PDB file of C-alpha atoms and ligand atoms in Angstrom:
ATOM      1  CA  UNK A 785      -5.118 -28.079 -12.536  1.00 80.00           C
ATOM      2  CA  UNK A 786      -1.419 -29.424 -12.596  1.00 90.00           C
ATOM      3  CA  UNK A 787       0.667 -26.787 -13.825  1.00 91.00           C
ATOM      4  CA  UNK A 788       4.490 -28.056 -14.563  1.00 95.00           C
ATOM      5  CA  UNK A 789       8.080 -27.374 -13.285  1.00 96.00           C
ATOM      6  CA  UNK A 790       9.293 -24.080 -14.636  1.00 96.00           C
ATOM      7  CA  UNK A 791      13.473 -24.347 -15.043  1.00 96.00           C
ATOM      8  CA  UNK A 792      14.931 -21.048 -16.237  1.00 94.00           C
ATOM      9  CA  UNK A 793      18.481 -19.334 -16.174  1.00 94.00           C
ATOM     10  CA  UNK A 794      18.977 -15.892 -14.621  1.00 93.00           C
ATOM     11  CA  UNK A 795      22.239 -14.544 -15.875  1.00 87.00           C
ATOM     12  CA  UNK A 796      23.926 -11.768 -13.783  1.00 84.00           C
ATOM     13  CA  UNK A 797      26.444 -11.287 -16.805  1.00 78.00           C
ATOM     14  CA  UNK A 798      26.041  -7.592 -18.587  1.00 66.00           C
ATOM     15  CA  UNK A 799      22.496  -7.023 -19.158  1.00 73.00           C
ATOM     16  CA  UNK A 800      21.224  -9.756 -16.670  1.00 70.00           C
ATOM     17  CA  UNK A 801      17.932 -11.185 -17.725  1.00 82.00           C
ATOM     18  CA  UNK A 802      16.190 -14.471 -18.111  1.00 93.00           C
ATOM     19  CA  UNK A 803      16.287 -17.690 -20.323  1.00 93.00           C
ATOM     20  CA  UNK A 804      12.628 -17.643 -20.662  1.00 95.00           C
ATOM     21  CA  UNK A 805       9.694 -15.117 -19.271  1.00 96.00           C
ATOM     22  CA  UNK A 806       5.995 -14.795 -19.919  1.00 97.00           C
ATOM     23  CA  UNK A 807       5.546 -11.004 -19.447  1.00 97.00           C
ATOM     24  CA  UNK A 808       7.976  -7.887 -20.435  1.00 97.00           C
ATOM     25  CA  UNK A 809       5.985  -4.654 -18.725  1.00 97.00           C
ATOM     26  CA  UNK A 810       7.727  -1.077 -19.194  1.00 98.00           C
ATOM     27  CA  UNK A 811       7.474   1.572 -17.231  1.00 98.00           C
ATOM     28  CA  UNK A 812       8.141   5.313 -18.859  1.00 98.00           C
ATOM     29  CA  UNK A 813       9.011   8.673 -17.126  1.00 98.00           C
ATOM     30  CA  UNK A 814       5.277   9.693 -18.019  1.00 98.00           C
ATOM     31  CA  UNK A 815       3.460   6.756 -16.338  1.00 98.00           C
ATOM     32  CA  UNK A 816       5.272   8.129 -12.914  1.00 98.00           C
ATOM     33  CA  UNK A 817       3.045  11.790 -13.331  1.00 98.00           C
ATOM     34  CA  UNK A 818       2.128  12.933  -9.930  1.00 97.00           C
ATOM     35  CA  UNK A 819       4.392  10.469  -8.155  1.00 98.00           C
ATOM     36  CA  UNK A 820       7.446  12.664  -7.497  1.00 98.00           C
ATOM     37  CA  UNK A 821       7.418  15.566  -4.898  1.00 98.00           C
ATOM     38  CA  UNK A 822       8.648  18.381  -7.590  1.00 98.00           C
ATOM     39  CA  UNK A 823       6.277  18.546 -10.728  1.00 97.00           C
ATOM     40  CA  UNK A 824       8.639  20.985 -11.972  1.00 98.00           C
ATOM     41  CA  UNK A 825      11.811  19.193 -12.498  1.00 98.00           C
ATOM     42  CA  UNK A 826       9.750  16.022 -13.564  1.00 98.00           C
ATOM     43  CA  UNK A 827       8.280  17.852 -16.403  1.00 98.00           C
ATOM     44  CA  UNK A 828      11.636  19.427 -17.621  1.00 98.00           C
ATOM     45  CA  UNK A 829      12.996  15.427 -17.586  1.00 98.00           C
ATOM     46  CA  UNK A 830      10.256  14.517 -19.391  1.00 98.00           C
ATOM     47  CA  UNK A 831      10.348  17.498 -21.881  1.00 98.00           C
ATOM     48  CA  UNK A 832      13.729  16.084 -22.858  1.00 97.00           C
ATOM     49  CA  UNK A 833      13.084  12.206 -23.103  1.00 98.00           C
ATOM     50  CA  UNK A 834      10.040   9.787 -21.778  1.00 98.00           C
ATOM     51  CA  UNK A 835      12.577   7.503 -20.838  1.00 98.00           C
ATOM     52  CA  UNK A 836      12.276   4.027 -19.905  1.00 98.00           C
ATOM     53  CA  UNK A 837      12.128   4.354 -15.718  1.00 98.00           C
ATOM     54  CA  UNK A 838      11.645   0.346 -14.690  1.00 98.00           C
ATOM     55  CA  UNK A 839      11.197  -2.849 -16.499  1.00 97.00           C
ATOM     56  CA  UNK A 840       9.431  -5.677 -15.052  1.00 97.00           C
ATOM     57  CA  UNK A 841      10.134  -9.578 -16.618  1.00 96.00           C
ATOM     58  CA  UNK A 842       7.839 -11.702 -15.271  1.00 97.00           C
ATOM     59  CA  UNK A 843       7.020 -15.847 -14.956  1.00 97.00           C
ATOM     60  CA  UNK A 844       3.026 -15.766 -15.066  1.00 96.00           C
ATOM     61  CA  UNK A 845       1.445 -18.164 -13.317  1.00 97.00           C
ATOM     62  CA  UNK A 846      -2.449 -18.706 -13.022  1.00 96.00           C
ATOM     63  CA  UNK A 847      -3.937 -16.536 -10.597  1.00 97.00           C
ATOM     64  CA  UNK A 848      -4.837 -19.193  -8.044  1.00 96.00           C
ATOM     65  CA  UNK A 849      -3.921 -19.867  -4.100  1.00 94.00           C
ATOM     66  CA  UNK A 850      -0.749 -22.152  -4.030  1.00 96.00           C
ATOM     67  CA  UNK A 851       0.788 -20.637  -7.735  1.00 98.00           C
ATOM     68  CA  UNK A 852       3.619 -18.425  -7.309  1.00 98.00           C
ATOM     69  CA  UNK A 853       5.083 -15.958  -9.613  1.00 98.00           C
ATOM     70  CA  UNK A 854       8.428 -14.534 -10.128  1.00 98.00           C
ATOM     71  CA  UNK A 855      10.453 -12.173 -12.041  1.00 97.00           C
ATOM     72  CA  UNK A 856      13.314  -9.919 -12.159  1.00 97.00           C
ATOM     73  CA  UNK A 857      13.049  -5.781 -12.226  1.00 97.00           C
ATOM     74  CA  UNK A 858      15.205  -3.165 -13.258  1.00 97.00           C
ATOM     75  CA  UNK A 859      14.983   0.188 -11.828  1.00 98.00           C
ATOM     76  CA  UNK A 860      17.187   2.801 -13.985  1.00 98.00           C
ATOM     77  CA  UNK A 861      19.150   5.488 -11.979  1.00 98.00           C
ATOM     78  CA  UNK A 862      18.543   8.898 -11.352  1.00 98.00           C
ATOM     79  CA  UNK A 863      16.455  11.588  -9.591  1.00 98.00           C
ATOM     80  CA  UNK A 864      13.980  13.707  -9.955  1.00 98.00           C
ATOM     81  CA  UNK A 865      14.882  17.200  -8.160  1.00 98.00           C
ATOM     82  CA  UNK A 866      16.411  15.401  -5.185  1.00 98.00           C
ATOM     83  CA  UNK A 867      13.996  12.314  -5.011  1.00 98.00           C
ATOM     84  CA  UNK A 868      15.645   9.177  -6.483  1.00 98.00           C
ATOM     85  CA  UNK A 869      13.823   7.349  -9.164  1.00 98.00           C
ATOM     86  CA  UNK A 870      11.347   4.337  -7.978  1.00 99.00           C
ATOM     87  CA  UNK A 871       8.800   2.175  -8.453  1.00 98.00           C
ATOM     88  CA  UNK A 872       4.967   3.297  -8.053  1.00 98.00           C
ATOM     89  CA  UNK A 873       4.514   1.370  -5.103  1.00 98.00           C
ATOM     90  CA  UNK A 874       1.966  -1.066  -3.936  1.00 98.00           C
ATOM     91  CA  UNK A 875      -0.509  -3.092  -1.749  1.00 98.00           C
ATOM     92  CA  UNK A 876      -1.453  -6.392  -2.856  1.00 98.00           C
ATOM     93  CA  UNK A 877      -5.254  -6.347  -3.760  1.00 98.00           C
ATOM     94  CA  UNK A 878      -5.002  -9.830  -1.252  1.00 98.00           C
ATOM     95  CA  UNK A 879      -3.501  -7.669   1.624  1.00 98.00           C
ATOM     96  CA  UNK A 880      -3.018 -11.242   3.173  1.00 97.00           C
ATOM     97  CA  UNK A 881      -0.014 -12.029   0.929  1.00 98.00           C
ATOM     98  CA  UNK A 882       3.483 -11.334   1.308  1.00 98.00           C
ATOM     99  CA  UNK A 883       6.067 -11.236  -1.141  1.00 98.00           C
ATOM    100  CA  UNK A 884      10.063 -11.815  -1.311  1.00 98.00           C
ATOM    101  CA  UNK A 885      12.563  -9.491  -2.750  1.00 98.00           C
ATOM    102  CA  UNK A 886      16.543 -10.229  -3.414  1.00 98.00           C
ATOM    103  CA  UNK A 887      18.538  -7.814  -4.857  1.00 97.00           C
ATOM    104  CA  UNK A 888      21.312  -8.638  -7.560  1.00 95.00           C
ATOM    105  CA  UNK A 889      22.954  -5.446  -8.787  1.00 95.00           C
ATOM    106  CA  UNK A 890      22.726  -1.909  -7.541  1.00 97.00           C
ATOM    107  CA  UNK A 891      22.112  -0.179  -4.182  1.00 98.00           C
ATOM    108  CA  UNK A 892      18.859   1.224  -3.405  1.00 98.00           C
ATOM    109  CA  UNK A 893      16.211   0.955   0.014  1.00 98.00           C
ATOM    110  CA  UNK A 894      12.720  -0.675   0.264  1.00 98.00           C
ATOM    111  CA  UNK A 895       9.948   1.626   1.088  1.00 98.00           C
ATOM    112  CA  UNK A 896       7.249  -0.113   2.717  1.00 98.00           C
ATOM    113  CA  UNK A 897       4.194   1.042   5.324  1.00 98.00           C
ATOM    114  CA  UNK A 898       0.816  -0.503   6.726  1.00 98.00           C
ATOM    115  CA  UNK A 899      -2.371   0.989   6.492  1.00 96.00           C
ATOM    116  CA  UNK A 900      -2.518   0.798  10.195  1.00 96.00           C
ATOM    117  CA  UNK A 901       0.372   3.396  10.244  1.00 95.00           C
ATOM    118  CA  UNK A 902       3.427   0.935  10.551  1.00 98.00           C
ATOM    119  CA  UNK A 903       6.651   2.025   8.453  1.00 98.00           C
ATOM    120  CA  UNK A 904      10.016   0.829   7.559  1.00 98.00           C
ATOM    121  CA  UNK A 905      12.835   1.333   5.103  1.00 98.00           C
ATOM    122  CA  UNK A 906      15.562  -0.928   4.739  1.00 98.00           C
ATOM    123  CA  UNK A 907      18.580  -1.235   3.005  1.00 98.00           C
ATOM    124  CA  UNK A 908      17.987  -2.916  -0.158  1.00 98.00           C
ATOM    125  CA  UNK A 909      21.782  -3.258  -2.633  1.00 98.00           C
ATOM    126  CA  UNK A 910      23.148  -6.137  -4.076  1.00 97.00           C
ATOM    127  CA  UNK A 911      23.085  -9.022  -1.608  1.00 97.00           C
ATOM    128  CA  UNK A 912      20.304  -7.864   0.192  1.00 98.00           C
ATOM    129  CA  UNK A 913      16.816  -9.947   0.693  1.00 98.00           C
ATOM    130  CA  UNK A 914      13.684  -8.696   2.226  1.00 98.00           C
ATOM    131  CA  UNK A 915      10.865 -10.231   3.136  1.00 98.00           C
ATOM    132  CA  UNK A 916       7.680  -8.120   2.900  1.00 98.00           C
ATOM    133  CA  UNK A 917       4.987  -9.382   5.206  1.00 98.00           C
ATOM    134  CA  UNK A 918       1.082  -9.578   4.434  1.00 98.00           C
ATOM    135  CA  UNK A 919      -0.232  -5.981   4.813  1.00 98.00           C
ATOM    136  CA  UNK A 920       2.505  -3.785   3.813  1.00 98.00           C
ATOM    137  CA  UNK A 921       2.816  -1.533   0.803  1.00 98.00           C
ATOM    138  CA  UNK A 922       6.238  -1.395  -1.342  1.00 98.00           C
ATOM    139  CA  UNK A 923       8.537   0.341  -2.885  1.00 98.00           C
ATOM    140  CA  UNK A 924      11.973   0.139  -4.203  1.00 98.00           C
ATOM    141  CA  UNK A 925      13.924   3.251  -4.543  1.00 99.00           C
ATOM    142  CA  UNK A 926      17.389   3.065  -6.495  1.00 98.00           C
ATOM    143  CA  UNK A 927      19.999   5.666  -4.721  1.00 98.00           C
ATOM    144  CA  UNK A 928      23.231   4.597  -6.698  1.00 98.00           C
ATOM    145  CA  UNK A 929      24.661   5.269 -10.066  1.00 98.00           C
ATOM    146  CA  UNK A 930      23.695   1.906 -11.774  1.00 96.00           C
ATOM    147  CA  UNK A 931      20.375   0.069 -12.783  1.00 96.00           C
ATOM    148  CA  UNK A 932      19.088  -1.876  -9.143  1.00 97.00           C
ATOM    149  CA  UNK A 933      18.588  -4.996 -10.231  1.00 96.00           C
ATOM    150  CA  UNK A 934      16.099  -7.623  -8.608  1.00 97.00           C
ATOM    151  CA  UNK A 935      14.340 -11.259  -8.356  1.00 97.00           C
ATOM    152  CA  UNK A 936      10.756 -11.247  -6.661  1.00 98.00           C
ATOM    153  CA  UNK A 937       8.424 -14.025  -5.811  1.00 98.00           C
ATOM    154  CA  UNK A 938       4.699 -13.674  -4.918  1.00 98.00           C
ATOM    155  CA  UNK A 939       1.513 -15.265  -4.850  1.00 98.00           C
ATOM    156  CA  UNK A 940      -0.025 -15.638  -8.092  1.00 98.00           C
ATOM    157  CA  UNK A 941      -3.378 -14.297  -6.697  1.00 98.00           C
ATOM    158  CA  UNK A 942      -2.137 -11.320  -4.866  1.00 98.00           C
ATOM    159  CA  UNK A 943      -3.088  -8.576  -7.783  1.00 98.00           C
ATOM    160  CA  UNK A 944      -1.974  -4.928  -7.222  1.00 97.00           C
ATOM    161  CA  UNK A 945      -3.643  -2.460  -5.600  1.00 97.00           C
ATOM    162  CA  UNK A 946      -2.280   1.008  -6.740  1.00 98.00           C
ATOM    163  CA  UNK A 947      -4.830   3.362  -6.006  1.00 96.00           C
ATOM    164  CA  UNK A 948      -3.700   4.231  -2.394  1.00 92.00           C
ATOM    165  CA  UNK A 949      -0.375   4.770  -2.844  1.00 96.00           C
ATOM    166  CA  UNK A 950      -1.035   6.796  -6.207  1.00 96.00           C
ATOM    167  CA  UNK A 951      -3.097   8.996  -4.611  1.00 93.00           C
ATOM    168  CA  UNK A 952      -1.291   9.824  -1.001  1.00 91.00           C
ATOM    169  CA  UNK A 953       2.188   8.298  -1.590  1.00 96.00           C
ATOM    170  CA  UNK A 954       3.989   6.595   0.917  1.00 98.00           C
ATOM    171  CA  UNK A 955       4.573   7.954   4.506  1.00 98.00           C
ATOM    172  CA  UNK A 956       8.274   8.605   3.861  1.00 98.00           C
ATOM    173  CA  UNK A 957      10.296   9.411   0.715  1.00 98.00           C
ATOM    174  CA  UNK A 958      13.724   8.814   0.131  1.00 98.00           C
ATOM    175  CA  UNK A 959      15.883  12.101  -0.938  1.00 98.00           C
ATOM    176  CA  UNK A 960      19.181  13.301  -1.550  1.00 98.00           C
ATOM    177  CA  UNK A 961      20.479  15.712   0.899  1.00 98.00           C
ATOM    178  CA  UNK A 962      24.447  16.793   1.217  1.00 97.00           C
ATOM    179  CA  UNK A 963      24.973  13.493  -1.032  1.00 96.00           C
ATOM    180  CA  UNK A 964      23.379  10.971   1.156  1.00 98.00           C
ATOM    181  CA  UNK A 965      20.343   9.459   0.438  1.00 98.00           C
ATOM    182  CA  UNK A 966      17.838  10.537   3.228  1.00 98.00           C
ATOM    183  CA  UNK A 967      14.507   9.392   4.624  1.00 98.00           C
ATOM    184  CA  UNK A 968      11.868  12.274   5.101  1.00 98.00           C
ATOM    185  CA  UNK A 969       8.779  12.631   5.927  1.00 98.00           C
ATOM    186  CA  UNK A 970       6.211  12.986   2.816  1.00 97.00           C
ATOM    187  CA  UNK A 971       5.133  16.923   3.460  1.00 95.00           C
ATOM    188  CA  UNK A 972       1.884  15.747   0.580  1.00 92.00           C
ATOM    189  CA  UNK A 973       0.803  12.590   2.647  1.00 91.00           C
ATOM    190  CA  UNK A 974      -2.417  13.380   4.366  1.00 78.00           C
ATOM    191  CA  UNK A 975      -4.181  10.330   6.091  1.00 75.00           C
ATOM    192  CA  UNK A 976      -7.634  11.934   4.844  1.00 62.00           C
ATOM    193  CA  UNK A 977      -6.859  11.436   1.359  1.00 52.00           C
TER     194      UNK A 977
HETATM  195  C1  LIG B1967       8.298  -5.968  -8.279  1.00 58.77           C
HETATM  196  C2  LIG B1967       7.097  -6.848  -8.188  1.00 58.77           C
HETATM  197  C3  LIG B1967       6.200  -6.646  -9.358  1.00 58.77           C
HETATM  198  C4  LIG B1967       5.961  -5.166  -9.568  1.00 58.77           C
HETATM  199  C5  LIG B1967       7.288  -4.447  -9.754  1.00 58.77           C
HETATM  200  C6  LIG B1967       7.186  -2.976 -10.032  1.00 58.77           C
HETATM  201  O1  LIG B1967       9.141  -6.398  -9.249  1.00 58.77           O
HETATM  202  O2  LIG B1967       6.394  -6.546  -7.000  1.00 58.77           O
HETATM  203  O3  LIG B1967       4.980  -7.305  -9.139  1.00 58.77           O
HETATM  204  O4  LIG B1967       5.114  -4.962 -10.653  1.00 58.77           O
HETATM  205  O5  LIG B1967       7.997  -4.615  -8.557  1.00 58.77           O
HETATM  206  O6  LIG B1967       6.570  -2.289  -8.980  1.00 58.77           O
HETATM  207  P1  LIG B1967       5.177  -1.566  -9.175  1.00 58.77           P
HETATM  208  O7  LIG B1967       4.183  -2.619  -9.599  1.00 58.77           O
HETATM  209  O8  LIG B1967       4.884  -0.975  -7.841  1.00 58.77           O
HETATM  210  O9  LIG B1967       5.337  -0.541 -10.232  1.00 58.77           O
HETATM  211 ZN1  LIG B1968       4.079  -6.674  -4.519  1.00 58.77          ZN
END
């Protein structure tokens, strides 16, 4: 099936966002249960608001090989006990796909890890692109005092795979200790989960 040029605008002005998107998916404080170390201070956020944690806007493509989507996310600030606010995380259901990130606003670090045991976490403010290769899980983590703003592009066929990651976590979390974002080791990941 042809499928036709897509031209759109993506303003970095104030409340950047896009001329023209298919998809608007929000992301509460209460979708994130189990995902932060300390269940404690995540319920006492929550007790006060269910705030809105990450926005996705998203180009939708068809869900075939060669189609590519796109989109821009915004990933509010804060922390809960000393673990800053991120995404859930990921595989792609097609571990065989990769997927580009550029950051636009903010300063935050890319979690990612391979089910193989492979692990990295780079740098990921303003400026900043990574490329995540087939195979490894993701996460964006936002450490400063702003929104962390970013564009992504993906396969259209490459589907989420949550499950993993919702049930073990990633390898390494990313914490605030002496007022410097830190990478630790995840004392709840257990490779039998
Ligand atoms: C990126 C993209 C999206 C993804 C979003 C939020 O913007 O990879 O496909 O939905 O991050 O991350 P998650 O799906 O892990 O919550
Ligand atoms: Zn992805």
């Amino acid at each position: 099936m042809l499928t036709l040029p897509i031209p759109f605008v993506l303003s970095l002005a104030d409340e950047a966002v896009m001329s023209r998107y298919d998809s608007h998916t929000v992301r509460r404080l209460s979708s994130m249960t189990g995902y932060y170390q300390a269940a404690e201070a995540f319920t006492a956020l929550l007790t006060v608001e269910d705030a809105l944690h990450y926005e996705v806007y998203g180009i939708d493509r068809p869900a075939v090989a060669g189609e590519l989507i796109s989109g821009i996310t915004r990933l509010f600030p804060g922390k809960v006990g000393h673990e800053y606010f991120m995404t859930k995380g990921h595989y792609h259901a097609v571990l065989a796909t990769g997927e580009i990130y550029y950051a636009l606003r903010g300063q935050g670090m890319m979690v990612m890890e391979t089910p193989e045991g492979e692990w990295r976490v780079e740098p990921f403010a303003a400026g900043q692109v990574v490329y995540v290769p087939p195979r490894w899980a993701h996460r964006t983590v936002n450490t400063g005092d702003e929104a962390l703003l970013f564009f992504w592009v993906c396969p259209a066929d490459a589907g989420h795979d949550y499950g993993t990651i919702a049930e073990r976590g990633f390898r390494k979390i990313v914490v605030e200790v002496e007022g410097t974002p830190t990478i630790l080791d995840n004392p709840r990941w257990s490779p039998s989960c």
